[in-house]
Coordinates of C-alpha atoms in Angstrom, one line a residue:
F214 CA -47.6 51.6 -133.3
Y215 CA -49.6 51.9 -136.6
A216 CA -46.4 51.9 -138.7
I217 CA -45.3 48.6 -137.0
Q218 CA -48.7 47.1 -137.9
G219 CA -48.5 48.3 -141.5
W220 CA -51.5 50.6 -141.2
T221 CA -49.7 53.6 -142.7
N222 CA -47.5 54.1 -145.8
L223 CA -44.5 54.7 -143.5
H224 CA -41.9 52.0 -143.7
W225 CA -38.9 51.0 -141.6
G226 CA -35.4 51.4 -142.8
M227 CA -33.2 54.1 -144.2
P228 CA -34.6 56.6 -146.7
R229 CA -34.6 55.7 -150.3
W230 CA -34.4 57.9 -153.4
K231 CA -38.1 57.5 -154.0
D232 CA -38.7 59.1 -150.6
I233 CA -37.5 62.5 -152.0
P234 CA -40.6 63.3 -154.1
C235 CA -42.8 62.2 -151.2
F236 CA -40.8 64.3 -148.7
L237 CA -41.2 67.4 -151.0
L238 CA -44.9 66.7 -151.5
A239 CA -45.4 66.3 -147.8
Y240 CA -43.5 69.6 -147.2
I241 CA -45.9 71.4 -149.6
L242 CA -49.1 69.8 -148.4
V243 CA -48.2 70.4 -144.7
D244 CA -47.4 74.0 -145.5
I245 CA -50.7 74.5 -147.3
S246 CA -52.6 72.9 -144.4
A247 CA -50.8 75.1 -141.9
Y248 CA -51.7 78.2 -144.0
V249 CA -55.4 77.2 -144.1
V250 CA -55.5 76.4 -140.4
H251 CA -53.6 79.5 -139.4
R252 CA -55.9 81.7 -141.6
M253 CA -58.9 80.1 -139.9
L254 CA -57.4 80.7 -136.5
H255 CA -57.5 84.4 -137.3
R256 CA -61.3 84.5 -137.7
P257 CA -62.7 86.5 -134.8
W258 CA -64.0 83.7 -132.6
W259 CA -61.1 81.4 -133.1
Y260 CA -58.6 84.2 -132.6
R261 CA -60.2 85.4 -129.4
Y262 CA -60.6 82.1 -127.7
V263 CA -57.9 79.9 -129.2
H264 CA -55.1 81.6 -131.1
K265 CA -54.6 84.8 -129.1
A266 CA -52.4 83.0 -126.5
H267 CA -49.8 82.5 -129.3
H268 CA -50.0 86.2 -130.2
L269 CA -49.2 87.5 -126.7
W270 CA -45.7 87.8 -127.9
K271 CA -45.5 90.7 -130.3
S272 CA -41.8 90.3 -130.7
P273 CA -41.5 86.5 -131.3
N274 CA -38.8 84.2 -130.0
A275 CA -38.1 80.6 -130.8
F276 CA -40.1 79.4 -127.8
V277 CA -43.3 81.0 -129.1
V278 CA -43.6 78.3 -131.7
S279 CA -44.7 75.9 -129.0
A280 CA -47.0 78.3 -127.2
L281 CA -50.2 76.9 -128.5
H282 CA -53.7 76.3 -127.2
P283 CA -54.6 72.6 -127.2
A284 CA -57.2 73.1 -130.0
E285 CA -54.7 74.9 -132.1
F286 CA -52.1 72.2 -131.5
L287 CA -54.5 69.6 -132.7
S288 CA -55.7 71.6 -135.7
L289 CA -52.1 71.9 -136.9
T290 CA -50.9 68.4 -135.9
V291 CA -53.7 66.2 -137.2
P292 CA -53.3 67.4 -140.9
T293 CA -49.5 67.2 -140.6
L294 CA -49.5 63.6 -139.3
S295 CA -52.2 62.6 -141.7
V296 CA -50.1 63.8 -144.7
I297 CA -47.0 62.0 -143.4
A298 CA -48.9 58.8 -142.7
A299 CA -50.5 58.8 -146.2
L300 CA -47.4 59.2 -148.2
P301 CA -45.0 56.3 -148.8
M302 CA -41.7 57.2 -147.1
S303 CA -39.4 55.8 -144.5
L304 CA -39.9 56.5 -140.8
V305 CA -36.5 58.3 -140.9
S306 CA -37.8 60.6 -143.7
A307 CA -40.9 61.4 -141.7
M308 CA -38.8 62.2 -138.6
L309 CA -36.5 64.4 -140.7
L310 CA -39.6 66.2 -142.1
L311 CA -41.1 66.8 -138.6
S312 CA -37.7 68.1 -137.4
W313 CA -37.4 70.3 -140.4
I314 CA -40.9 71.8 -139.9
F315 CA -40.2 72.5 -136.2
T316 CA -36.8 74.0 -137.0
C317 CA -38.1 76.2 -139.7
N318 CA -40.9 77.4 -137.4
A319 CA -38.5 78.1 -134.6
I320 CA -36.3 80.1 -137.0
D321 CA -39.4 82.0 -138.3
H322 CA -40.3 82.9 -134.7
S323 CA -36.7 83.6 -133.6
G324 CA -36.7 87.3 -134.6
L325 CA -33.1 86.8 -135.8
R326 CA -32.1 87.7 -139.4
L327 CA -30.4 84.4 -140.4
E328 CA -30.9 84.5 -144.1
E329 CA -27.2 85.4 -144.8
Q330 CA -25.8 82.8 -142.5
P331 CA -24.0 80.1 -144.6
F332 CA -26.0 77.2 -143.1
L333 CA -29.3 78.9 -144.1
A334 CA -28.4 80.9 -147.2
W335 CA -29.3 78.0 -149.5
L336 CA -32.9 78.0 -148.3
V337 CA -34.0 80.4 -151.0
W338 CA -37.7 79.3 -150.9
Q339 CA -38.0 79.8 -147.1
A340 CA -39.8 83.1 -146.2
P341 CA -37.6 85.5 -144.4
V342 CA -38.0 85.9 -140.6
E343 CA -39.4 89.4 -141.2
F344 CA -42.4 87.8 -143.0
H345 CA -43.6 86.1 -139.8
D346 CA -42.5 89.0 -137.6
N347 CA -44.9 91.2 -139.6
H348 CA -47.6 88.6 -139.0
H349 CA -47.2 89.0 -135.2
K350 CA -47.0 92.7 -135.5
F351 CA -50.0 93.3 -137.8
F352 CA -52.1 90.1 -137.3
H353 CA -54.1 90.3 -140.6
A354 CA -51.6 88.9 -143.0
N355 CA -48.7 86.5 -143.6
Y356 CA -50.3 83.3 -142.3
G357 CA -47.8 81.0 -144.1
A358 CA -45.7 78.7 -142.0
M359 CA -42.6 78.1 -144.1
V360 CA -43.0 79.9 -147.4
D361 CA -44.9 83.0 -148.5
W362 CA -46.4 81.4 -151.7
W363 CA -49.8 80.7 -150.2
D364 CA -50.1 84.2 -148.9
R365 CA -49.3 85.6 -152.3
L366 CA -51.8 83.3 -153.9
G367 CA -54.4 83.8 -151.2
G368 CA -54.2 87.6 -151.2
T369 CA -52.9 87.8 -147.6
F370 CA -49.3 88.7 -148.3
Y371 CA -48.2 91.9 -146.6
S372 CA -44.9 93.8 -146.5
P373 CA -44.7 97.2 -144.9
K374 CA -42.0 98.2 -147.4
E375 CA -44.3 97.4 -150.3
H376 CA -47.7 98.2 -148.9
G377 CA -47.1 100.8 -146.2
N378 CA -48.1 100.5 -142.5
I379 CA -51.6 99.1 -142.0
G380 CA -51.4 100.0 -138.3
L381 CA -54.4 98.0 -137.1
S382 CA -54.8 96.3 -133.7
E383 CA -55.5 92.6 -133.3
N384 CA -59.2 93.3 -132.6
E385 CA -59.9 94.9 -135.9
F386 CA -60.7 92.1 -138.3
R387 CA -60.3 93.0 -141.9
S388 CA -58.7 91.2 -144.8
A389 CA -55.1 92.0 -145.9
R390 CA -56.4 92.6 -149.4
V391 CA -58.7 95.4 -148.2
L392 CA -56.0 96.8 -145.9
R393 CA -53.5 97.0 -148.8
M394 CA -56.0 98.9 -150.9
T395 CA -56.5 101.5 -148.1
C396 CA -52.8 102.3 -147.6

């Protein structure tokens, strides 16, 4: 409705070349906001009362991506839609971006190693499925949604191959940085 009224920067019509930088910027900003929100959802109170429902699945599957508490759903959706509405791009580009985000999250939660499949091999920036599997297994690291860059910058990146097994339960709240130093 708001796009029809001209109250957003979205426009009707097919994507234009100038949509590409906005699409890429939106991808990055949405991923940063998802990292920040997800990291906040792992604070003790938020985790216990809001995010824990998502973590009932220790071995993720594609349907887990939609297993969200209403507050969690809003905390992830509002920044995403705000970024998309703020950037000048076509409605088609916005729909492609939303589809892309959902598809990437479904793949990340699939538990399947698809990196070597021809249709996904070109996604070199996309974090491997194991990255998010480790998040569901160890809880204290790897909050990024589509890439691992923010975890590396924020000190929350964890790989059992590189850092050893932290072996903590979901009720032991310590930072990944501290955990990596104790391994």
